[in-house]
């Protein structure tokens, strides 16, 4: 049975969900728990997977980059389809819950299989990795796109939306901490460290359990918290023509175009940095597994510090201002240590280098928290702007398009990173084969440039687009007033 054939529950004319009211703490916590479904496997993918495939399984950097890019590209194409399906679904369980429920188990299964790669090599390893990544990415999108759309439906209030996103950030911290500790503190903490192939599958299997728990909690919350009802009747047109019409409609909104393009550019640069972060910490900064664990968790500590700061700023500073200032400072701080080390300003000694990276991680976490809350809340505001202009709600398609841009750009960043890693002659295959690998000064320097200034310079270009975004508190209040009259 297709999703569109599920029995529907029609809301009486004039009925209204309490989406303008404050949401209770328990409901916010229940909603936030769903972030485990994304943040736990994302930590596995962004933090460990490239290192695992290249330095443990032996696939070249360029082939790993191609597999990552193709999987994300296919997933990015699937995202608008998922978003449109959930936007036009009308069931007794709402528009989002059925899609989330169907996708949860596949997400958990593919998360467990991420680190169960068989002993293959060359093109066989490439093909297996590609198929696995596609299955993982598409199933994850099936949950996270309606999940993020659900968050935009829970309240119309300009500030309450930021608070809902803030509760999601709490679970980003919890999920990232749990996944990092499972990896670096438990399963990869043995004598072989990050190169212990046998330890990776227990790591991904335990992570899959966390995914299931978080997803089930949010599904149960969704049954108890009524979301906004669909304000327009579900489309009866075939998916292909309907999707094309809806996508073209979304891109007619200037607010969306600016947010989408800014995300696209930012994540290309971030994709380069994240893909090679573990290589950079290990081979550029010379940290061991325990030190990498502390550095990784320092960003989570910064997020914890940043959360009350973000709550204090909600209602006082415009979301656009937080995004612009935060990203600018973030990029400068992240690029500086690598340049300083290459220039010889940082003396040798793993302890000092660890402390520098911890400081950067804490600061990064603080700023990232504020930017993430402001940006995702701004995207929900843009959905209201769209309804005002076009008379339709497109939460699913908006967040699907945002996901599309982020994934396509991250995939392109991983592709660039993989080819750059091979271009500087980084000895990944020798490391995977257990051979003694000598990293020359030139390779060390080039790795530091790629992980730092090169990726950050790309990300900085995104500020040009975020600067032009103009949907502030006053504009949103006017939009809500017009929507209120229309809904009557």
Short mmCIF file of C-alpha atoms in Angstrom, two decimals, residues 81-270:
data_model
loop_
_atom_site.label_atom_id
_atom_site.label_comp_id
_atom_site.label_asym_id
_atom_site.label_seq_id
_atom_site.Cartn_x
_atom_site.Cartn_y
_atom_site.Cartn_z
CA UNK A 81 10.45 13.33 -3.49
CA UNK A 82 10.34 12.47 0.22
CA UNK A 83 9.50 16.06 1.11
CA UNK A 84 6.67 16.26 -1.42
CA UNK A 85 5.25 12.92 -0.27
CA UNK A 86 5.11 14.05 3.35
CA UNK A 87 3.68 17.46 2.40
CA UNK A 88 0.80 15.82 0.54
CA UNK A 89 0.12 12.95 2.93
CA UNK A 90 -3.04 13.24 5.01
CA UNK A 91 -3.67 10.44 7.53
CA UNK A 92 -5.10 9.99 10.98
CA UNK A 93 -1.48 10.09 12.22
CA UNK A 94 -0.68 13.36 10.47
CA UNK A 95 1.50 14.07 7.45
CA UNK A 96 4.92 13.23 8.89
CA UNK A 97 4.60 10.28 11.27
CA UNK A 98 3.98 7.46 8.74
CA UNK A 99 7.05 8.35 6.67
CA UNK A 100 9.20 8.57 9.80
CA UNK A 101 7.92 5.23 11.11
CA UNK A 102 8.57 3.38 7.85
CA UNK A 103 12.12 4.74 7.61
CA UNK A 104 13.35 4.15 11.17
CA UNK A 105 14.27 0.45 10.97
CA UNK A 106 16.18 0.78 7.65
CA UNK A 107 18.17 3.65 9.19
CA UNK A 108 19.16 1.47 12.15
CA UNK A 109 20.08 -1.53 9.97
CA UNK A 110 22.23 0.45 7.55
CA UNK A 111 23.89 2.28 10.45
CA UNK A 112 24.94 -1.09 11.89
CA UNK A 113 26.30 -2.18 8.49
CA UNK A 114 28.43 0.94 7.97
CA UNK A 115 31.38 -0.68 9.72
CA UNK A 116 30.78 -4.26 8.63
CA UNK A 117 32.59 -3.87 5.28
CA UNK A 118 33.81 -7.32 4.06
CA UNK A 119 37.41 -7.97 3.02
CA UNK A 120 37.19 -6.63 -0.52
CA UNK A 121 39.51 -4.47 -2.56
CA UNK A 122 39.54 -2.20 -5.60
CA UNK A 123 36.33 -1.86 -7.58
CA UNK A 124 34.52 -4.55 -5.55
CA UNK A 125 35.10 -2.54 -2.39
CA UNK A 126 34.05 0.62 -4.21
CA UNK A 127 30.78 -0.95 -5.45
CA UNK A 128 29.87 -2.40 -2.06
CA UNK A 129 30.58 0.90 -0.33
CA UNK A 130 28.53 2.84 -2.86
CA UNK A 131 25.43 0.61 -2.52
CA UNK A 132 25.65 0.69 1.29
CA UNK A 133 25.99 4.47 1.39
CA UNK A 134 23.03 4.97 -0.95
CA UNK A 135 20.80 2.71 1.18
CA UNK A 136 21.91 4.48 4.35
CA UNK A 137 21.48 8.01 3.02
CA UNK A 138 18.04 7.47 1.46
CA UNK A 139 16.63 5.73 4.54
CA UNK A 140 18.02 8.49 6.79
CA UNK A 141 16.34 11.12 4.63
CA UNK A 142 13.07 9.22 4.91
CA UNK A 143 13.11 9.91 8.64
CA UNK A 144 14.88 13.23 9.04
CA UNK A 145 13.03 15.29 6.39
CA UNK A 146 9.54 14.74 7.84
CA UNK A 147 11.07 15.01 11.32
CA UNK A 148 12.48 18.49 10.63
CA UNK A 149 9.23 19.48 8.92
CA UNK A 150 7.32 18.38 12.01
CA UNK A 151 9.39 20.79 14.08
CA UNK A 152 8.32 23.68 11.88
CA UNK A 153 4.66 22.68 12.37
CA UNK A 154 4.72 22.60 16.17
CA UNK A 155 4.57 26.39 16.58
CA UNK A 156 4.05 29.58 14.60
CA UNK A 157 5.72 31.76 17.24
CA UNK A 158 8.93 33.51 16.06
CA UNK A 159 10.85 32.85 19.30
CA UNK A 160 9.22 29.54 20.27
CA UNK A 161 10.56 28.03 17.06
CA UNK A 162 14.09 28.88 18.14
CA UNK A 163 13.46 27.19 21.47
CA UNK A 164 12.21 24.04 19.74
CA UNK A 165 15.38 23.96 17.65
CA UNK A 166 17.40 24.53 20.84
CA UNK A 167 15.96 21.33 22.32
CA UNK A 168 17.06 19.52 19.19
CA UNK A 169 20.55 20.92 19.74
CA UNK A 170 20.52 19.41 23.24
CA UNK A 171 20.08 16.00 21.66
CA UNK A 172 22.71 16.77 19.02
CA UNK A 173 25.13 17.18 21.94
CA UNK A 174 23.96 14.02 23.66
CA UNK A 175 24.05 11.97 20.47
CA UNK A 176 27.46 13.28 19.38
CA UNK A 177 28.90 12.64 22.84
CA UNK A 178 27.46 9.12 22.98
CA UNK A 179 28.74 8.17 19.52
CA UNK A 180 32.17 9.71 20.12
CA UNK A 181 32.60 7.95 23.48
CA UNK A 182 31.45 4.63 22.02
CA UNK A 183 34.05 4.98 19.27
CA UNK A 184 37.10 6.61 20.81
CA UNK A 185 36.40 5.74 24.44
CA UNK A 186 35.21 2.13 24.17
CA UNK A 187 35.57 0.17 20.94
CA UNK A 188 38.57 1.95 19.36
CA UNK A 189 40.46 2.49 22.60
CA UNK A 190 42.44 -0.78 22.36
CA UNK A 191 46.12 -1.26 21.44
CA UNK A 192 45.44 -0.95 17.68
CA UNK A 193 43.40 2.22 18.18
CA UNK A 194 41.78 3.61 15.05
CA UNK A 195 43.29 0.85 12.89
CA UNK A 196 41.54 -2.03 14.74
CA UNK A 197 39.20 -3.29 12.03
CA UNK A 198 37.43 -5.83 14.27
CA UNK A 199 36.34 -3.09 16.69
CA UNK A 200 34.36 -1.08 14.15
CA UNK A 201 31.30 -3.32 13.76
CA UNK A 202 30.50 -3.43 17.51
CA UNK A 203 30.79 0.37 17.37
CA UNK A 204 28.25 0.75 14.55
CA UNK A 205 25.95 -1.93 16.02
CA UNK A 206 25.77 -0.14 19.37
CA UNK A 207 25.12 3.12 17.55
CA UNK A 208 22.20 1.53 15.70
CA UNK A 209 20.56 0.73 19.06
CA UNK A 210 20.77 4.41 20.03
CA UNK A 211 19.16 5.32 16.70
CA UNK A 212 16.21 3.02 17.39
CA UNK A 213 15.67 4.34 20.92
CA UNK A 214 15.68 8.00 19.85
CA UNK A 215 13.38 7.36 16.91
CA UNK A 216 10.83 5.39 18.93
CA UNK A 217 10.64 8.12 21.60
CA UNK A 218 9.90 10.77 18.97
CA UNK A 219 7.31 8.61 17.22
CA UNK A 220 5.48 8.15 20.53
CA UNK A 221 5.65 11.91 21.18
CA UNK A 222 4.26 12.59 17.71
CA UNK A 223 1.19 10.51 18.49
CA UNK A 224 0.47 12.68 21.57
CA UNK A 225 1.32 16.14 20.21
CA UNK A 226 -1.06 17.34 17.46
CA UNK A 227 0.88 19.07 14.67
CA UNK A 228 -0.48 21.80 12.43
CA UNK A 229 -3.21 20.40 10.14
CA UNK A 230 -2.68 20.64 6.39
CA UNK A 231 -4.03 24.03 5.34
CA UNK A 232 -4.55 22.98 1.75
CA UNK A 233 -5.95 19.77 0.35
CA UNK A 234 -3.38 17.12 -0.66
CA UNK A 235 -2.53 17.23 -4.34
CA UNK A 236 -4.13 14.59 -6.55
CA UNK A 237 -1.64 15.07 -9.40
CA UNK A 238 0.93 12.43 -10.33
CA UNK A 239 4.18 12.68 -8.35
CA UNK A 240 6.41 13.71 -11.29
CA UNK A 241 4.46 16.74 -12.56
CA UNK A 242 3.47 17.71 -9.03
CA UNK A 243 7.05 17.61 -7.77
CA UNK A 244 8.33 19.70 -10.67
CA UNK A 245 5.63 22.32 -10.10
CA UNK A 246 6.28 22.43 -6.35
CA UNK A 247 10.07 22.70 -6.72
CA UNK A 248 9.74 25.56 -9.22
CA UNK A 249 7.30 27.25 -6.84
CA UNK A 250 9.73 26.95 -3.89
CA UNK A 251 12.59 28.49 -5.86
CA UNK A 252 10.45 31.49 -6.73
CA UNK A 253 10.73 32.56 -3.09
CA UNK A 254 13.76 34.84 -2.68
CA UNK A 255 14.15 34.06 1.04
CA UNK A 256 14.47 30.37 0.25
CA UNK A 257 16.89 30.92 -2.65
CA UNK A 258 19.28 32.87 -0.44
CA UNK A 259 19.19 30.33 2.41
CA UNK A 260 19.57 27.40 0.00
CA UNK A 261 22.51 28.87 -1.93
CA UNK A 262 24.27 29.92 1.26
CA UNK A 263 23.98 26.40 2.66
CA UNK A 264 25.18 24.91 -0.63
CA UNK A 265 28.39 26.94 -0.65
CA UNK A 266 29.05 26.61 3.09
CA UNK A 267 28.78 22.82 3.08
CA UNK A 268 31.18 22.41 0.16
CA UNK A 269 33.89 23.94 2.30
CA UNK A 270 32.73 22.15 5.43
#
